[in-house]
Short mmCIF file of C-alpha atoms in Angstrom, two decimals:
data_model
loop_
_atom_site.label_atom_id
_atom_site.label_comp_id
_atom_site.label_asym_id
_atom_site.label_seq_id
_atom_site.Cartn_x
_atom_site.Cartn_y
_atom_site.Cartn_z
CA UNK A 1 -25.11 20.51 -30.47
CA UNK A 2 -25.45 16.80 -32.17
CA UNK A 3 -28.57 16.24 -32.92
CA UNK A 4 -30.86 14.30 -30.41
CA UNK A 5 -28.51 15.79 -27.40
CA UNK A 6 -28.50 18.45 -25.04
CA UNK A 7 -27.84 21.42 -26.76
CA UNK A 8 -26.12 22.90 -23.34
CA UNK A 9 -22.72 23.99 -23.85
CA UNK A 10 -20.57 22.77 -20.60
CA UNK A 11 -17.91 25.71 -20.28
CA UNK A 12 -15.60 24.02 -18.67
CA UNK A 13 -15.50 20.80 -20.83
CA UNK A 14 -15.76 23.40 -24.14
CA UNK A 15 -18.56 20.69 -25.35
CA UNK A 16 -21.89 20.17 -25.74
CA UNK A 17 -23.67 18.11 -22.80
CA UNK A 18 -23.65 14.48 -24.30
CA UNK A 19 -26.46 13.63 -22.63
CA UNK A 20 -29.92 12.63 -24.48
CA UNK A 21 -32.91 15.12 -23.54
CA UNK A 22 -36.51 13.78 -22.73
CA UNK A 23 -38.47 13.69 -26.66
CA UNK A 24 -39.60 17.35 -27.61
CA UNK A 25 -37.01 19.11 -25.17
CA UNK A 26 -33.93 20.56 -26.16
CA UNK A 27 -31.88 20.44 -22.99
CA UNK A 28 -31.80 16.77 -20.77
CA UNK A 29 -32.86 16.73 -16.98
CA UNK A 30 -29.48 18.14 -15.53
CA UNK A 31 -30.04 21.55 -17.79
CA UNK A 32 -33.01 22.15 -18.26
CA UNK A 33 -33.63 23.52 -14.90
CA UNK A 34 -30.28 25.72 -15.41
CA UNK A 35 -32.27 26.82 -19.20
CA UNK A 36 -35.62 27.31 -17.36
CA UNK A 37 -36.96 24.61 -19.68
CA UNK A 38 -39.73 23.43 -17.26
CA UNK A 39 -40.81 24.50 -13.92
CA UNK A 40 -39.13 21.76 -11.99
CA UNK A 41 -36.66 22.62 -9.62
CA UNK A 42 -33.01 20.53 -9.50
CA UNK A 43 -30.79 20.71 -6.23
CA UNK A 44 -27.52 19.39 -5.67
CA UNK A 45 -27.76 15.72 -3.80
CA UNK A 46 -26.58 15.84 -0.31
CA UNK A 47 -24.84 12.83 -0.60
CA UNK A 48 -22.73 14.46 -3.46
CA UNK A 49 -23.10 17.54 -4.93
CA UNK A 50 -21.55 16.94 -7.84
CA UNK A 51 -24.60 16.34 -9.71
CA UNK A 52 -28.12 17.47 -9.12
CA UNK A 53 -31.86 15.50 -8.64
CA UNK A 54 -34.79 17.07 -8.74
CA UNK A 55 -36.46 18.29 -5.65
CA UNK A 56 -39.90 16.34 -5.46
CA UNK A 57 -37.42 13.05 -6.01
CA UNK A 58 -35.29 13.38 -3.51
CA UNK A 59 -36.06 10.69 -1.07
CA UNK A 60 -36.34 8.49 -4.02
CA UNK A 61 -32.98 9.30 -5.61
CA UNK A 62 -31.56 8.98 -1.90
CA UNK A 63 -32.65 5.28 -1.90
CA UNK A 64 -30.28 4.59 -5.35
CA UNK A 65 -27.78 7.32 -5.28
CA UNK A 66 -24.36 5.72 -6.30
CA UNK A 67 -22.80 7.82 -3.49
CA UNK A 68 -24.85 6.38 -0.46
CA UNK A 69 -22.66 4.82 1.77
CA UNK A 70 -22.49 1.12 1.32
CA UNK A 71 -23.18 -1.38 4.14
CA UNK A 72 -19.59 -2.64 5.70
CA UNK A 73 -18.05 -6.21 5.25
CA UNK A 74 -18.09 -8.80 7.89
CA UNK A 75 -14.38 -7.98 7.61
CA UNK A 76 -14.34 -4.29 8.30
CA UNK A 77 -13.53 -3.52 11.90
CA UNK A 78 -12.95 0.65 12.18
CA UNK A 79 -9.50 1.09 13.07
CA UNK A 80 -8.23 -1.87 13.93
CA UNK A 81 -4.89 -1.78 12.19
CA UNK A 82 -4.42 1.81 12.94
CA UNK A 83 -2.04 2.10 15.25
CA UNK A 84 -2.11 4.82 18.00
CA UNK A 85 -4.64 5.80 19.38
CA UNK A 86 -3.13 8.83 21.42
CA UNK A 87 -3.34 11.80 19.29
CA UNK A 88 -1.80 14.31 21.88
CA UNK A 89 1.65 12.41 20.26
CA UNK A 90 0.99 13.81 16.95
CA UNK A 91 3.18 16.78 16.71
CA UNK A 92 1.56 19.83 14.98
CA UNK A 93 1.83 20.61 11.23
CA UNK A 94 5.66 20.84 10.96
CA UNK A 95 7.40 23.37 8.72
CA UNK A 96 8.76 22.36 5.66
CA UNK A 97 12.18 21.46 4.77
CA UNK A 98 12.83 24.30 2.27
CA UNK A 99 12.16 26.62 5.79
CA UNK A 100 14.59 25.11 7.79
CA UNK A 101 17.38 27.07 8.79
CA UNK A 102 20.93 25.95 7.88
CA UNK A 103 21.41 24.90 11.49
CA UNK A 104 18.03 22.71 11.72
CA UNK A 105 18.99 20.76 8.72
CA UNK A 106 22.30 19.85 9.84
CA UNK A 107 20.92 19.06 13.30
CA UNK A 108 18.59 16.84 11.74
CA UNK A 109 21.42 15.31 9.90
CA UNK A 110 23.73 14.39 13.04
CA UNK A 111 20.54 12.99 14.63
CA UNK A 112 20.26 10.94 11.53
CA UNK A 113 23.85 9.60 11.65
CA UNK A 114 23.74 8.83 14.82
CA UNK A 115 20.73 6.71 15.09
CA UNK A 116 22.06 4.77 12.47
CA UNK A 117 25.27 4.28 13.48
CA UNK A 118 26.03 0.66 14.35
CA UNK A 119 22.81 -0.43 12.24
CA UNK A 120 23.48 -2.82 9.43
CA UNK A 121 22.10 -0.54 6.58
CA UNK A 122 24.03 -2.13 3.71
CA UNK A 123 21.47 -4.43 2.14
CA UNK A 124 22.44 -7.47 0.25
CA UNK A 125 21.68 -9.02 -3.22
CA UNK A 126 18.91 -11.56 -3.91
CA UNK A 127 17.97 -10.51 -7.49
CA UNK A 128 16.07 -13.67 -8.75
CA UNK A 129 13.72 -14.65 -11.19
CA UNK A 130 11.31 -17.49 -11.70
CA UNK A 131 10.52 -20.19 -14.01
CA UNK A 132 6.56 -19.04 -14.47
CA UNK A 133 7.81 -15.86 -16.25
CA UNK A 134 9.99 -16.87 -18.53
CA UNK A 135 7.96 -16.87 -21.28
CA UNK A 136 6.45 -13.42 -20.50
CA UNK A 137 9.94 -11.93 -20.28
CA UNK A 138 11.13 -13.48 -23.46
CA UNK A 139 8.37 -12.22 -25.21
CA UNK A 140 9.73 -9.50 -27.84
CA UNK A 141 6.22 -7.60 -28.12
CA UNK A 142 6.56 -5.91 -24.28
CA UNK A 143 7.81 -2.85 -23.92
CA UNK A 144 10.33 -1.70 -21.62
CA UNK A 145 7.97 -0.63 -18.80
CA UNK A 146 6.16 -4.26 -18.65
CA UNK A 147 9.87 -5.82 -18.71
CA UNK A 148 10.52 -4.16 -15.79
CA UNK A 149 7.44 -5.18 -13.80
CA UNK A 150 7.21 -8.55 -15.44
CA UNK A 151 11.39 -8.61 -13.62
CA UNK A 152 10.19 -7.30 -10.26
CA UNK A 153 7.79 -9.46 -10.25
CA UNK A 154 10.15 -12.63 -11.40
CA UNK A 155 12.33 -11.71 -8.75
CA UNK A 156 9.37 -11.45 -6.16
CA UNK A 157 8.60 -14.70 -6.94
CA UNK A 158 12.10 -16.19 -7.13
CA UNK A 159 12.38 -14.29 -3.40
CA UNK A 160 9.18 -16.34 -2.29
CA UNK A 161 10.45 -19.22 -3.77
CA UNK A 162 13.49 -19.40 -1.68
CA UNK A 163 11.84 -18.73 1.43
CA UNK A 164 9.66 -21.60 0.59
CA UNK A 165 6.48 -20.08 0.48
CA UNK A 166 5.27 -21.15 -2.63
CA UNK A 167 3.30 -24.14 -1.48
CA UNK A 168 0.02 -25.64 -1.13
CA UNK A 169 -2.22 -24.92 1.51
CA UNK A 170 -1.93 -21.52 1.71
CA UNK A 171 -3.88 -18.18 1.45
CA UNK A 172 -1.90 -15.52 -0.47
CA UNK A 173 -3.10 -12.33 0.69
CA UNK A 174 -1.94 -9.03 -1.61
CA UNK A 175 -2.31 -5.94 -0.40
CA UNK A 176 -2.71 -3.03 -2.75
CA UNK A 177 -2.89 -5.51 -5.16
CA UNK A 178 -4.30 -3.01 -7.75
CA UNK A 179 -4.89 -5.22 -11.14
CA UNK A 180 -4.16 -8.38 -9.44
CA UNK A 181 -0.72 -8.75 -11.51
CA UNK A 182 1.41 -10.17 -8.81
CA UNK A 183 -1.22 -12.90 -7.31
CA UNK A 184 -1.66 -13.95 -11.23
CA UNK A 185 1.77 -14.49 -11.82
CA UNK A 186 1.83 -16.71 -7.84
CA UNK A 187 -1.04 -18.43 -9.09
CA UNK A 188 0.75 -19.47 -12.74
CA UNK A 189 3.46 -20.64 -10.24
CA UNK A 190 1.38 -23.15 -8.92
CA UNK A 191 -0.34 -24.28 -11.64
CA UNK A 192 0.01 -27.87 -10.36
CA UNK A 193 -0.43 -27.14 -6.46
CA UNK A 194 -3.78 -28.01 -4.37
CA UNK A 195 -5.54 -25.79 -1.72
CA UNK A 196 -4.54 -22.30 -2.77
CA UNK A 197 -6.69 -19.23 -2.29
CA UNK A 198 -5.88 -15.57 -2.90
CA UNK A 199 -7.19 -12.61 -1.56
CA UNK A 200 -6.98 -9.18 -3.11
CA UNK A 201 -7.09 -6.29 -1.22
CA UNK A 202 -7.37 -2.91 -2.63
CA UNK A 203 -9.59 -0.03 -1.45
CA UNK A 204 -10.10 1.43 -5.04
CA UNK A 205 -12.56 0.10 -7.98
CA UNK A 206 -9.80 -1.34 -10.38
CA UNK A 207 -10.08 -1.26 -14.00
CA UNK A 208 -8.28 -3.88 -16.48
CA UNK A 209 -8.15 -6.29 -13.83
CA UNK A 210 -6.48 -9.75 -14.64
CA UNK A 211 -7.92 -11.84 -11.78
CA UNK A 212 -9.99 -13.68 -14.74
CA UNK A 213 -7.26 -14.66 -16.76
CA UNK A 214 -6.42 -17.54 -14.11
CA UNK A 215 -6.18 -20.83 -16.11
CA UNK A 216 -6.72 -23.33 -12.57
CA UNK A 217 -10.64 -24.01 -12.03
CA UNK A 218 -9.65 -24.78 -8.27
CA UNK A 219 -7.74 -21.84 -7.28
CA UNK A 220 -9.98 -18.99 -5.35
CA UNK A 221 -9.70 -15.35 -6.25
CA UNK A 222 -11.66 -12.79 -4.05
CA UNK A 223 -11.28 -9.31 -4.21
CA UNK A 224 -11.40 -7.62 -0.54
CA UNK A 225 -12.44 -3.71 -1.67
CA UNK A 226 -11.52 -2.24 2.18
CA UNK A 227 -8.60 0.28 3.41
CA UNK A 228 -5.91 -1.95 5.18
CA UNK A 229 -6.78 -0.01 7.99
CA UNK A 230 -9.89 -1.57 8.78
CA UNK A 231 -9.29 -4.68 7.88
CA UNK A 232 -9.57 -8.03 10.23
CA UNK A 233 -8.27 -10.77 8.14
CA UNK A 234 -9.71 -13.61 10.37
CA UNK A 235 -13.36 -12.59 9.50
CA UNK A 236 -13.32 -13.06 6.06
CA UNK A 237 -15.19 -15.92 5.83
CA UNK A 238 -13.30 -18.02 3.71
CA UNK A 239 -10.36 -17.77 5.51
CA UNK A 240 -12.55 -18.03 8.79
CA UNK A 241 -13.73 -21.21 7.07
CA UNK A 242 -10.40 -22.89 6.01
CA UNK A 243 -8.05 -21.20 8.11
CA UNK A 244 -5.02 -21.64 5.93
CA UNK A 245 -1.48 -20.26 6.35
CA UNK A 246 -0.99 -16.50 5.75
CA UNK A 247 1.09 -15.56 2.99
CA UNK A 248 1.17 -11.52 2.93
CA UNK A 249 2.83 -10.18 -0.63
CA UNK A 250 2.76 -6.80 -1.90
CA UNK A 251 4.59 -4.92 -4.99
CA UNK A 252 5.25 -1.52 -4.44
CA UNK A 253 2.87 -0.82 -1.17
CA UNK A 254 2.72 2.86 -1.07
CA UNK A 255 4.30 4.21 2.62
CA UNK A 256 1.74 3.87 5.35
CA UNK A 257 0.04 0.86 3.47
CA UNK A 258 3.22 -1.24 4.59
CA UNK A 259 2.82 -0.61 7.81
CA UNK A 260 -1.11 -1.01 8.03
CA UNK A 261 -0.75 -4.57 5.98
CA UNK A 262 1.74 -5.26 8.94
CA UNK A 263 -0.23 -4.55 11.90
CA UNK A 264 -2.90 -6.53 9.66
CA UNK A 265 -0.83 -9.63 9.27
CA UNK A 266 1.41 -9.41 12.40
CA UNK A 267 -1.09 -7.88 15.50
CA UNK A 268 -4.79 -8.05 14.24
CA UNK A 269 -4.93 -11.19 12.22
CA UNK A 270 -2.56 -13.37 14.76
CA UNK A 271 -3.83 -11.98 17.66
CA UNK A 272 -7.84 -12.65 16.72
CA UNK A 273 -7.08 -15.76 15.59
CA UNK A 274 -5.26 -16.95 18.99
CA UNK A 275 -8.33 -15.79 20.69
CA UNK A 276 -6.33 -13.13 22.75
CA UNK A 277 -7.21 -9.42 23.13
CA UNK A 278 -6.96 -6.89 19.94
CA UNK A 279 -4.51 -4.70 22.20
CA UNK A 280 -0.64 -4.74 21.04
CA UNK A 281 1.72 -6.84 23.22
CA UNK A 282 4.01 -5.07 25.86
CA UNK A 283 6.50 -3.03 25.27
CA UNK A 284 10.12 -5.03 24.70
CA UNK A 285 13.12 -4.37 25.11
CA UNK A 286 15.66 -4.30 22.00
CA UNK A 287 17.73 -7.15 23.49
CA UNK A 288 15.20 -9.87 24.50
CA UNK A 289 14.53 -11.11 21.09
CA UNK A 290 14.85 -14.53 22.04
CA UNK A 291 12.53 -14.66 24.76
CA UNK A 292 10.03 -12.82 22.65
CA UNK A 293 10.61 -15.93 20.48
CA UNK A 294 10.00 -18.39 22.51
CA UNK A 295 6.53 -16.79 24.51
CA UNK A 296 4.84 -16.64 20.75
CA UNK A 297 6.60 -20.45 19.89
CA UNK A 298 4.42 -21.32 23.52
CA UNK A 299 1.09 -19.01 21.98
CA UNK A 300 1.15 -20.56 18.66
CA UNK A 301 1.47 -23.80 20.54
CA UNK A 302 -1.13 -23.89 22.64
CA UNK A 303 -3.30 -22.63 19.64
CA UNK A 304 -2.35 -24.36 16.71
CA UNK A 305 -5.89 -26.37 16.65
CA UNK A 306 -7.11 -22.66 16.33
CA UNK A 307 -5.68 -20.81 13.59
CA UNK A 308 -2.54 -21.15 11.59
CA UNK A 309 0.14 -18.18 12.11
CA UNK A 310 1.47 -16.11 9.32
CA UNK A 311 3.84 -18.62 7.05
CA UNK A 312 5.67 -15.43 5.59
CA UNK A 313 5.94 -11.28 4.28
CA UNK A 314 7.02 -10.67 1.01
CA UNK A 315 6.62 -6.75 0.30
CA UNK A 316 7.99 -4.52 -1.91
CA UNK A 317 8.40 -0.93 -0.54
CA UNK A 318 7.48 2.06 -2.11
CA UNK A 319 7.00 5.97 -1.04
CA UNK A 320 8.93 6.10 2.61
CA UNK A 321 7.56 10.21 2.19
CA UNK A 322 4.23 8.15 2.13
CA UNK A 323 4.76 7.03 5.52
CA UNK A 324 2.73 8.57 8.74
CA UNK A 325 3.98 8.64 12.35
CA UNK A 326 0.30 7.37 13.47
CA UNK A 327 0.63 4.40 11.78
CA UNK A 328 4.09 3.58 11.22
CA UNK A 329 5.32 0.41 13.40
CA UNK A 330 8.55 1.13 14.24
CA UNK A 331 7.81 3.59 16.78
CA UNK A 332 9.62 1.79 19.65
CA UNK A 333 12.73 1.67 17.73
CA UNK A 334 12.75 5.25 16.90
CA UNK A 335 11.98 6.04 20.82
CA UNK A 336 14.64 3.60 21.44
CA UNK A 337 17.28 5.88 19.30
CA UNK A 338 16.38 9.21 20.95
CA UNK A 339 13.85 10.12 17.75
CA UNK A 340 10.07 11.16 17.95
CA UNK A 341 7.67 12.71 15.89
CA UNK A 342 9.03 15.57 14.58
CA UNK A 343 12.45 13.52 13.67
CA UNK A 344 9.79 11.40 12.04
CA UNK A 345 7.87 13.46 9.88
CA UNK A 346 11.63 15.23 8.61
CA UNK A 347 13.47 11.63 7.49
CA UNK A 348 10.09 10.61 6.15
CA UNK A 349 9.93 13.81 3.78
CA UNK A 350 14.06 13.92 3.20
CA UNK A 351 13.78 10.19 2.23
CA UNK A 352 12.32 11.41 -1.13
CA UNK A 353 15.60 13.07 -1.70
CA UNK A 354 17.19 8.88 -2.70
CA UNK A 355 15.10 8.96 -5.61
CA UNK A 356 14.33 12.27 -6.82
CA UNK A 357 17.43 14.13 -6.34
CA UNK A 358 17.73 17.77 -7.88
CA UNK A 359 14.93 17.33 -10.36
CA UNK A 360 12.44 19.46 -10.39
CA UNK A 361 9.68 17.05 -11.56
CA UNK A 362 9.96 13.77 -13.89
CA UNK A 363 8.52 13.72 -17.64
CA UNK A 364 7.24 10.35 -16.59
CA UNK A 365 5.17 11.00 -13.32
CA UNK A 366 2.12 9.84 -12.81
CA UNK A 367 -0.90 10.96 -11.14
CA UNK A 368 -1.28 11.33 -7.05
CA UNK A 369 -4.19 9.66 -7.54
CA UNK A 370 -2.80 6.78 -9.45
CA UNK A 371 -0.29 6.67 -6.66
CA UNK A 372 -2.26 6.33 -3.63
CA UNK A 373 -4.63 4.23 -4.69
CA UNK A 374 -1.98 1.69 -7.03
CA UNK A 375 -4.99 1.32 -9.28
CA UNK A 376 -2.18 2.30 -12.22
CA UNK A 377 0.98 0.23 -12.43
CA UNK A 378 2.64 1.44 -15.45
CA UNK A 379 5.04 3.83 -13.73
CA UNK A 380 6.75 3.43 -10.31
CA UNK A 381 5.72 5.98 -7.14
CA UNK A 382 8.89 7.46 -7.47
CA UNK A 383 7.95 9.71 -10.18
CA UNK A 384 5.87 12.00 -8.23
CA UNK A 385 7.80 14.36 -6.55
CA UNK A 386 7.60 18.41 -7.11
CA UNK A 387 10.34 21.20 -6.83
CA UNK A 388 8.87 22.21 -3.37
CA UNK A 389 9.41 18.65 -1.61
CA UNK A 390 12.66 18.47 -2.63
CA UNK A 391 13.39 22.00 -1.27
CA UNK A 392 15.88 22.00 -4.25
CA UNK A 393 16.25 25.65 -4.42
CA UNK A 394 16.70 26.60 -0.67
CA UNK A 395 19.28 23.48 -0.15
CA UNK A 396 21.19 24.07 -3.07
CA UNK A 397 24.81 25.07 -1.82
CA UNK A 398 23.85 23.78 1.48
CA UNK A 399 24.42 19.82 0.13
CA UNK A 400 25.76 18.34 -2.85
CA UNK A 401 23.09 16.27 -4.81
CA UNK A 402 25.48 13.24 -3.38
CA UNK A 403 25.06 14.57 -0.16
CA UNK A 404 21.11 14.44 -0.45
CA UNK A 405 20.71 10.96 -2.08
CA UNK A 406 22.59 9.22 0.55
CA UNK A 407 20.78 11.38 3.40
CA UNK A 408 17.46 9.98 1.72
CA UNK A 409 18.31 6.28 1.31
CA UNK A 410 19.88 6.71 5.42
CA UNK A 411 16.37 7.91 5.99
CA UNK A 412 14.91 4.97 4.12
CA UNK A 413 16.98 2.15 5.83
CA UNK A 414 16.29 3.54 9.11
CA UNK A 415 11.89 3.91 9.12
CA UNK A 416 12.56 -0.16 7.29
CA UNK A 417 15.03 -1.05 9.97
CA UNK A 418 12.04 0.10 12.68
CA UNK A 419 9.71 -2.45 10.51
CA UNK A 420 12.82 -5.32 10.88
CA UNK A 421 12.92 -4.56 14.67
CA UNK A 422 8.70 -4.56 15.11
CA UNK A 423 8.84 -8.15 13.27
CA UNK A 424 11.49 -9.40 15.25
CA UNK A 425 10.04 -8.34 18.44
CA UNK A 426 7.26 -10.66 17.08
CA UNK A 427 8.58 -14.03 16.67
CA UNK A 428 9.83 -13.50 12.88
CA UNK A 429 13.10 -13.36 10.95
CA UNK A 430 13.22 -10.48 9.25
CA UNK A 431 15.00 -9.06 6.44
CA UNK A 432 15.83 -6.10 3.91
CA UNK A 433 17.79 -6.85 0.44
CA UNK A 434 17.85 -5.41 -3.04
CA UNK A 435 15.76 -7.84 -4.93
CA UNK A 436 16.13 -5.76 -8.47
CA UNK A 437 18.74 -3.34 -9.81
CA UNK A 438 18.31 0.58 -9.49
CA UNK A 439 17.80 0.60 -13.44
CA UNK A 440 14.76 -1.55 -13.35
CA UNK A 441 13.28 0.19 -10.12
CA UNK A 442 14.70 2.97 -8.04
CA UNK A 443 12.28 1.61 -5.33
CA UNK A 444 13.82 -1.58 -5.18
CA UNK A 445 14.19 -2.85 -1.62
CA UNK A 446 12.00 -5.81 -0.45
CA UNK A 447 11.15 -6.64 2.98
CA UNK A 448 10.44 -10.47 3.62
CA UNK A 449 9.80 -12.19 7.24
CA UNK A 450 9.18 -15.81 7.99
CA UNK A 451 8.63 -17.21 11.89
CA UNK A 452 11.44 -18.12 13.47
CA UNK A 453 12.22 -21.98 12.99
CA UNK A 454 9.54 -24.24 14.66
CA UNK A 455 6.83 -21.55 14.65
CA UNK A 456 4.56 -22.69 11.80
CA UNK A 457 2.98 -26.04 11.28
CA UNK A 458 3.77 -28.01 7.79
CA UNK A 459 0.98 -26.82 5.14
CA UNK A 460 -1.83 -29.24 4.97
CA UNK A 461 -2.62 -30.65 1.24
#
């Protein structure tokens, strides 16, 4: 051991313990029960095992304990974005793909076909860029992984840009926002624009976060650490205060987490702020778009003195094999095609096939946990697939690798043609395109929505 540290040797670590003993004891407070140095005894915290307090401190250590559970935001309302509530729905633990018989897969596959058939699953173009990156993507010293972000994230903008929600008088709200990257590079869009506020949510603690590196005195940054699941945009109280127009933007919003941030934006957020019960509207028909239309024109209205609707959705999607049945809002839609559930949770997991193909895993992948909780941007959420959820070796001969990538992007364009449908049901034009090439970013499919003309009052300066 160093000297003036613990002279345990951590097995698992194949180290010395770090950690600096009490003067004239060899081993520090964690160990020295373990080495019988004193007659103290250490138990594991109930709060979190992981690490051990001493037994006559216990109550004290309860009080300050990292792990105790933290008093909830004004903001944080169990649930609420959720989804359904009737678990008898949720099918059991399905078998996996690799187990399906010949016959089950190519059931599945018909059933696929022919839900999508007649659905306008050929996305268009709208690769753009913006103005405030130029500089960042002409400079030589980034590397090929921050060229491609810094070109998703041009072509985000560029995408906002033409929808015309770069404004003032808005709140930009990103979800999963991780380091912030995407709400800096809005906000160095606007250097010159009044009344601007951003919220970032993310659930994780974020390191390397570039929220500071905003030049504008007068433009608000707030960090919202909450799942999307429980969060109730209109309490936040400086939205609650200012009630400015919604922008919701996300880059790369793992699976569920789309769906969540929509029921956020689209159900929870609108709905509170109108004053109306949290419950979701009635079920609609496919065909009565227009009068859908027109009853939230009347809401939004009569309520306009209220709260401002959404102005627009600008999210780019990631990990469909992310996505849960509980959560997901295109429910009606599949119902509507003669899918459930279990059809579901099968396109879900063969949508991973579009990106992954025959590989068994990528050199490049990076952690789950990276994934999940976007607090890592360096590599997309494509890279994490294994042997086993591709079901590589018990399809091979059964499809051609062809076969399987256009199976997996039907599967993707139908669960985002269920999001399309849940947003037009609601008063918004919606729409999918490719908004960066497949080089840049196999997950390269953005979903944006605005209200339907005459739906949202100008911005106020």
């Amino acid at each position: 051991a160093a000297p003036g540290r613990c002279a345990y040797f951590v097995a698992r670590k194949k180290r010395f313990c770090k950690m600096v003993p009490a003067a004239g004891r060899r081993f520090c407070g964690e160990h020295g029960q373990q080495e019988g140095e004193n007659g103290r005894k250490r138990i594991p915290c109930p709060l979190d095992p992981k690490h051990t307090v001493y037994e006559d401190q216990l109550q004290k250590h309860l009080k300050k304990c990292n792990s105790r559970e933290k008093p909830k935001p004004v903001y944080f309302v169990q649930d609420i974005n959720a989804g359904l509530k009737d678990v008898a729905e949720i099918p059991e633990k399905q078998v996996p793909i690799s187990s399906l018989s010949k016959e089950e897969l190519e059931n599945l596959i018909i059933k696929l076909k022919k839900a999508s058939n007649g659905l306008e699953l050929h996305l268009g173009e709208e690769i753009l860029s913006h103005q405030a990156l130029q500089e960042a993507l002409n400079d030589p010293k980034n590397g090929e992984s921050a060229f491609k972000h810094l070109k998703q994230q041009a072509s985000i903008l560029g995408n906002m840009e033409k929808l015309h929600l770069l404004g003032p008088g808005r709140c930009f709200v990103e979800f999963g926002a991780g380091r912030g990257k995407l709400s800096h590079w809005v906000d160095t869009a606007l250097q010159n624009v009044e009344n601007i506020q951003f919220l970032l949510v993310e659930r994780a603690t974020t390191r390397f976060k570039v929220d500071g590196k905003h030049k504008r005195r007068d433009s608000i940054f707030e960090r919202l650490q909450v799942d999307i699941q429980h969060l109730c945009l209109n309490k936040v109280p400086i939205l609650e205060k200012k009630k400015l127009p919604v922008v919701g933007i996300g880059k790369h919003l793992c699976g569920a987490a789309t769906d969540l941030a929509l029921r956020c934006l689209v159900e929870s957020y609108t709905t509170c702020c109108n004053g109306e019960s949290e419950e979701p509207p009635p079920k609609r028909s496919r065909n009565d778009k227009t009068e859908v239309a027109s009853n939230s024109s009347a809401d939004n209205e009569s309520n306009k003195d209220d709260c401002k609707p959404v102005a627009g959705i600008v999210i780019a999607l990631c990990c469909h094999h992310k996505c849960d049945w509980t959560h997901y809002v295109g429910r009606e839609f599949f119902k509507s095609v003669g899918l459930g559930p279990v059809e579901f949770h099968y396109f879900q997991r063969m949508s991973s096939w579009a990106t992954c193909g025959m590989r068994e895993t990528t050199t490049k992948a990076s952690t789950s946990e990276e994934s999940e909780d976007q607090t890592d941007d360096t590599e997309e959420h494509e890279q994490t697939f294994s042997k086993t959820e591709s079901g590589s070796d018990t399809l091979q001969g059964v499809l051609t690798v062809e076969e399987r990538k256009e199976i997996g992007c039907l599967c993707k364009r139908l669960i985002d043609h269920g999001r399309t449908e849940y947003l037009q049901q609601r008063g918004y034009k919606a729409a999918l395109q490719y908004y960066t090439e497949s080089a840049v970013s196999l997950e390269n499919v953005l979903l944006t929505a605005v209200p339907s003309p005459s739906l949202i009052p100008e911005p106020t300066m």
